[in-house]
């Protein structure tokens, strides 16, 4: 497990000269292109958006294991989009879906899935940092970096 992850990090270091890279996985050497820069995440088709799309710096998150986010990925398969059918593909909230006679789980609603994943992680780091400062005093440059938690930081225009 650890070796495999280190293997990825090595490959990224070696190949991270352009935007996107190909990695060979497993003995069958299947190829996969990994976007390294910003991925623009917008709402799925059929949604009348209230907020601007989100610019997600993919590569900034590579300190984490890939399957922290791509939790259904099994290493020798293609990484699926979050909105793959049967995953986070519902475009109505459970309440609105129920009003239309459809029953869905909260995680299926794409907005909830993104918000839970993105915001909870950034909030958790902030909370840990606040706790460190509370116990150890101010450590301005030594606290772990975190990501945005405010609406307009991720959705810049109304
Ligand atoms: C912090 C969360 C996170 C981490 C960690 C992460 N990714 Fe992603 N990745 C995403 C999101 C979000 C998308 C956009 C998915 C979408 O559009 O549905 C994405 C997109 C991708 C895509 C394009 C998929 C497509 O739909 O074409 C690939 C390939 C990919 N990631 C591979 C990786 C690999 C390999 C790693 C580990 C080195 C990794 N990701 C780490 C969140 C993450
Ligand atoms: C498991 C934890 C985790 C998840 C999940 C996660 N992030 Fe982050 N994010 C971070 C950390 C840590 C940083 C700070 C990285 C750094 O600056 O080195 C960060 C930074 C960012 C930044 C700021 C980058 C910069 O250069 O200032 C943005 C924007 C961001 N994340 C968006 C997202 C979005 C959108 C998602 C969901 C698709 C997401 N993040 C999911 C941990 C996470
Ligand atoms: C860490 C980044 C992040 C933060 C912070 C964040 N969002 Fe989002 N939000 C997303 C992502 C990613 C999506 C899915 C892509 C999309 O639809 O734009 C999304 C989707 C949405 C949607 C559904 C799409 C639309 O435009 O109608 C709404 C509404 C929304 N967010 C409102 C908010 C509000 C209000 C806040 C503050 C309480 C907030 N978001 C904070 C990342 C974030």
mmCIF file with all atom_site columns, N, CA and C in Angstrom, residues 8 22-23 25 28-35 66-67 70-82 84 87:
data_model
loop_
_atom_site.group_PDB
_atom_site.id
_atom_site.type_symbol
_atom_site.label_atom_id
_atom_site.label_alt_id
_atom_site.label_comp_id
_atom_site.label_asym_id
_atom_site.label_entity_id
_atom_site.label_seq_id
_atom_site.pdbx_PDB_ins_code
_atom_site.Cartn_x
_atom_site.Cartn_y
_atom_site.Cartn_z
_atom_site.occupancy
_atom_site.B_iso_or_equiv
_atom_site.pdbx_formal_charge
_atom_site.auth_seq_id
_atom_site.auth_comp_id
_atom_site.auth_asym_id
_atom_site.auth_atom_id
_atom_site.pdbx_PDB_model_num
ATOM 1  N N  . UNK A 1 8  ? 3.524   6.396  -6.858  1.00 0.00 ? 8  UNK A N  1
ATOM 2  C CA . UNK A 1 8  ? 2.788   7.471  -7.516  1.00 0.00 ? 8  UNK A CA 1
ATOM 3  C C  . UNK A 1 8  ? 3.491   8.805  -7.337  1.00 0.00 ? 8  UNK A C  1
ATOM 4  N N  . UNK A 1 22 ? 0.809   10.850 -17.943 1.00 0.00 ? 22 UNK A N  1
ATOM 5  C CA . UNK A 1 22 ? 0.358   9.468  -18.107 1.00 0.00 ? 22 UNK A CA 1
ATOM 6  C C  . UNK A 1 22 ? 1.094   8.589  -17.110 1.00 0.00 ? 22 UNK A C  1
ATOM 7  N N  . UNK A 1 23 ? 0.316   7.747  -16.426 1.00 0.00 ? 23 UNK A N  1
ATOM 8  C CA . UNK A 1 23 ? 0.986   6.804  -15.545 1.00 0.00 ? 23 UNK A CA 1
ATOM 9  C C  . UNK A 1 23 ? 0.594   5.399  -15.961 1.00 0.00 ? 23 UNK A C  1
ATOM 10 N N  . UNK A 1 25 ? -0.148  1.753  -14.815 1.00 0.00 ? 25 UNK A N  1
ATOM 11 C CA . UNK A 1 25 ? -0.565  1.107  -13.568 1.00 0.00 ? 25 UNK A CA 1
ATOM 12 C C  . UNK A 1 25 ? -0.624  -0.398 -13.763 1.00 0.00 ? 25 UNK A C  1
ATOM 13 N N  . UNK A 1 28 ? -0.714  -4.760 -16.457 1.00 0.00 ? 28 UNK A N  1
ATOM 14 C CA . UNK A 1 28 ? -1.293  -4.568 -17.785 1.00 0.00 ? 28 UNK A CA 1
ATOM 15 C C  . UNK A 1 28 ? -0.994  -3.180 -18.344 1.00 0.00 ? 28 UNK A C  1
ATOM 16 N N  . UNK A 1 29 ? -0.308  -2.364 -17.538 1.00 0.00 ? 29 UNK A N  1
ATOM 17 C CA . UNK A 1 29 ? 0.141   -1.051 -17.981 1.00 0.00 ? 29 UNK A CA 1
ATOM 18 C C  . UNK A 1 29 ? -0.966  -0.233 -18.643 1.00 0.00 ? 29 UNK A C  1
ATOM 19 N N  . UNK A 1 30 ? -2.115  -0.190 -17.987 1.00 0.00 ? 30 UNK A N  1
ATOM 20 C CA . UNK A 1 30 ? -3.180  0.670  -18.494 1.00 0.00 ? 30 UNK A CA 1
ATOM 21 C C  . UNK A 1 30 ? -2.760  2.109  -18.269 1.00 0.00 ? 30 UNK A C  1
ATOM 22 N N  . UNK A 1 31 ? -3.174  2.969  -19.156 1.00 0.00 ? 31 UNK A N  1
ATOM 23 C CA . UNK A 1 31 ? -2.759  4.360  -19.018 1.00 0.00 ? 31 UNK A CA 1
ATOM 24 C C  . UNK A 1 31 ? -3.892  5.229  -18.513 1.00 0.00 ? 31 UNK A C  1
ATOM 25 N N  . UNK A 1 32 ? -3.505  6.295  -17.827 1.00 0.00 ? 32 UNK A N  1
ATOM 26 C CA . UNK A 1 32 ? -4.502  7.203  -17.298 1.00 0.00 ? 32 UNK A CA 1
ATOM 27 C C  . UNK A 1 32 ? -3.906  8.608  -17.332 1.00 0.00 ? 32 UNK A C  1
ATOM 28 N N  . UNK A 1 33 ? -4.675  9.561  -17.779 1.00 0.00 ? 33 UNK A N  1
ATOM 29 C CA . UNK A 1 33 ? -4.190  10.944 -17.768 1.00 0.00 ? 33 UNK A CA 1
ATOM 30 C C  . UNK A 1 33 ? -4.721  11.637 -16.530 1.00 0.00 ? 33 UNK A C  1
ATOM 31 N N  . UNK A 1 34 ? -3.797  12.175 -15.743 1.00 0.00 ? 34 UNK A N  1
ATOM 32 C CA . UNK A 1 34 ? -4.190  12.826 -14.491 1.00 0.00 ? 34 UNK A CA 1
ATOM 33 C C  . UNK A 1 34 ? -4.054  14.337 -14.635 1.00 0.00 ? 34 UNK A C  1
ATOM 34 N N  . UNK A 1 35 ? -5.152  15.081 -14.527 1.00 0.00 ? 35 UNK A N  1
ATOM 35 C CA . UNK A 1 35 ? -5.027  16.536 -14.602 1.00 0.00 ? 35 UNK A CA 1
ATOM 36 C C  . UNK A 1 35 ? -4.275  17.071 -13.385 1.00 0.00 ? 35 UNK A C  1
ATOM 37 N N  . UNK A 1 66 ? -4.836  9.235  -3.395  1.00 0.00 ? 66 UNK A N  1
ATOM 38 C CA . UNK A 1 66 ? -5.841  9.470  -4.434  1.00 0.00 ? 66 UNK A CA 1
ATOM 39 C C  . UNK A 1 66 ? -7.217  8.998  -3.974  1.00 0.00 ? 66 UNK A C  1
ATOM 40 N N  . UNK A 1 67 ? -7.245  7.849  -3.301  1.00 0.00 ? 67 UNK A N  1
ATOM 41 C CA . UNK A 1 67 ? -8.561  7.303  -2.959  1.00 0.00 ? 67 UNK A CA 1
ATOM 42 C C  . UNK A 1 67 ? -9.170  7.920  -1.703  1.00 0.00 ? 67 UNK A C  1
ATOM 43 N N  . UNK A 1 70 ? -11.125 9.751  -4.494  1.00 0.00 ? 70 UNK A N  1
ATOM 44 C CA . UNK A 1 70 ? -11.624 8.775  -5.482  1.00 0.00 ? 70 UNK A CA 1
ATOM 45 C C  . UNK A 1 70 ? -11.809 7.447  -4.751  1.00 0.00 ? 70 UNK A C  1
ATOM 46 N N  . UNK A 1 71 ? -12.811 7.438  -3.868  1.00 0.00 ? 71 UNK A N  1
ATOM 47 C CA . UNK A 1 71 ? -12.938 6.353  -2.896  1.00 0.00 ? 71 UNK A CA 1
ATOM 48 C C  . UNK A 1 71 ? -13.436 5.046  -3.491  1.00 0.00 ? 71 UNK A C  1
ATOM 49 N N  . UNK A 1 72 ? -13.890 5.071  -4.745  1.00 0.00 ? 72 UNK A N  1
ATOM 50 C CA . UNK A 1 72 ? -14.312 3.825  -5.383  1.00 0.00 ? 72 UNK A CA 1
ATOM 51 C C  . UNK A 1 72 ? -13.235 3.312  -6.352  1.00 0.00 ? 72 UNK A C  1
ATOM 52 N N  . UNK A 1 73 ? -12.147 4.033  -6.432  1.00 0.00 ? 73 UNK A N  1
ATOM 53 C CA . UNK A 1 73 ? -11.095 3.673  -7.378  1.00 0.00 ? 73 UNK A CA 1
ATOM 54 C C  . UNK A 1 73 ? -10.333 2.453  -6.877  1.00 0.00 ? 73 UNK A C  1
ATOM 55 N N  . UNK A 1 74 ? -10.093 1.484  -7.766  1.00 0.00 ? 74 UNK A N  1
ATOM 56 C CA . UNK A 1 74 ? -9.413  0.253  -7.336  1.00 0.00 ? 74 UNK A CA 1
ATOM 57 C C  . UNK A 1 74 ? -8.062  0.087  -8.017  1.00 0.00 ? 74 UNK A C  1
ATOM 58 N N  . UNK A 1 75 ? -7.425  1.199  -8.328  1.00 0.00 ? 75 UNK A N  1
ATOM 59 C CA . UNK A 1 75 ? -6.039  1.228  -8.831  1.00 0.00 ? 75 UNK A CA 1
ATOM 60 C C  . UNK A 1 75 ? -5.846  0.713  -10.259 1.00 0.00 ? 75 UNK A C  1
ATOM 61 N N  . UNK A 1 76 ? -6.551  -0.342 -10.656 1.00 0.00 ? 76 UNK A N  1
ATOM 62 C CA . UNK A 1 76 ? -6.349  -0.853 -12.015 1.00 0.00 ? 76 UNK A CA 1
ATOM 63 C C  . UNK A 1 76 ? -7.546  -0.524 -12.903 1.00 0.00 ? 76 UNK A C  1
ATOM 64 N N  . UNK A 1 77 ? -8.383  0.407  -12.404 1.00 0.00 ? 77 UNK A N  1
ATOM 65 C CA . UNK A 1 77 ? -9.542  0.834  -13.193 1.00 0.00 ? 77 UNK A CA 1
ATOM 66 C C  . UNK A 1 77 ? -9.356  2.314  -13.524 1.00 0.00 ? 77 UNK A C  1
ATOM 67 N N  . UNK A 1 78 ? -10.230 2.831  -14.376 1.00 0.00 ? 78 UNK A N  1
ATOM 68 C CA . UNK A 1 78 ? -10.190 4.274  -14.646 1.00 0.00 ? 78 UNK A CA 1
ATOM 69 C C  . UNK A 1 78 ? -10.813 5.011  -13.471 1.00 0.00 ? 78 UNK A C  1
ATOM 70 N N  . UNK A 1 79 ? -10.323 6.203  -13.193 1.00 0.00 ? 79 UNK A N  1
ATOM 71 C CA . UNK A 1 79 ? -10.970 7.047  -12.186 1.00 0.00 ? 79 UNK A CA 1
ATOM 72 C C  . UNK A 1 79 ? -12.287 7.548  -12.794 1.00 0.00 ? 79 UNK A C  1
ATOM 73 N N  . UNK A 1 80 ? -13.355 7.334  -12.073 1.00 0.00 ? 80 UNK A N  1
ATOM 74 C CA . UNK A 1 80 ? -14.668 7.765  -12.564 1.00 0.00 ? 80 UNK A CA 1
ATOM 75 C C  . UNK A 1 80 ? -14.966 9.178  -12.087 1.00 0.00 ? 80 UNK A C  1
ATOM 76 N N  . UNK A 1 81 ? -15.783 9.866  -12.866 1.00 0.00 ? 81 UNK A N  1
ATOM 77 C CA . UNK A 1 81 ? -16.248 11.177 -12.446 1.00 0.00 ? 81 UNK A CA 1
ATOM 78 C C  . UNK A 1 81 ? -17.160 11.021 -11.224 1.00 0.00 ? 81 UNK A C  1
ATOM 79 N N  . UNK A 1 82 ? -17.193 12.067 -10.364 1.00 0.00 ? 82 UNK A N  1
ATOM 80 C CA . UNK A 1 82 ? -18.047 12.021 -9.164  1.00 0.00 ? 82 UNK A CA 1
ATOM 81 C C  . UNK A 1 82 ? -19.518 11.832 -9.542  1.00 0.00 ? 82 UNK A C  1
ATOM 82 N N  . UNK A 1 84 ? -20.773 10.092 -11.942 1.00 0.00 ? 84 UNK A N  1
ATOM 83 C CA . UNK A 1 84 ? -21.076 8.841  -12.646 1.00 0.00 ? 84 UNK A CA 1
ATOM 84 C C  . UNK A 1 84 ? -22.439 8.324  -12.189 1.00 0.00 ? 84 UNK A C  1
ATOM 85 N N  . UNK A 1 87 ? -23.738 7.262  -8.646  1.00 0.00 ? 87 UNK A N  1
ATOM 86 C CA . UNK A 1 87 ? -22.882 7.822  -7.592  1.00 0.00 ? 87 UNK A CA 1
ATOM 87 C C  . UNK A 1 87 ? -23.516 9.128  -7.099  1.00 0.00 ? 87 UNK A C  1
#
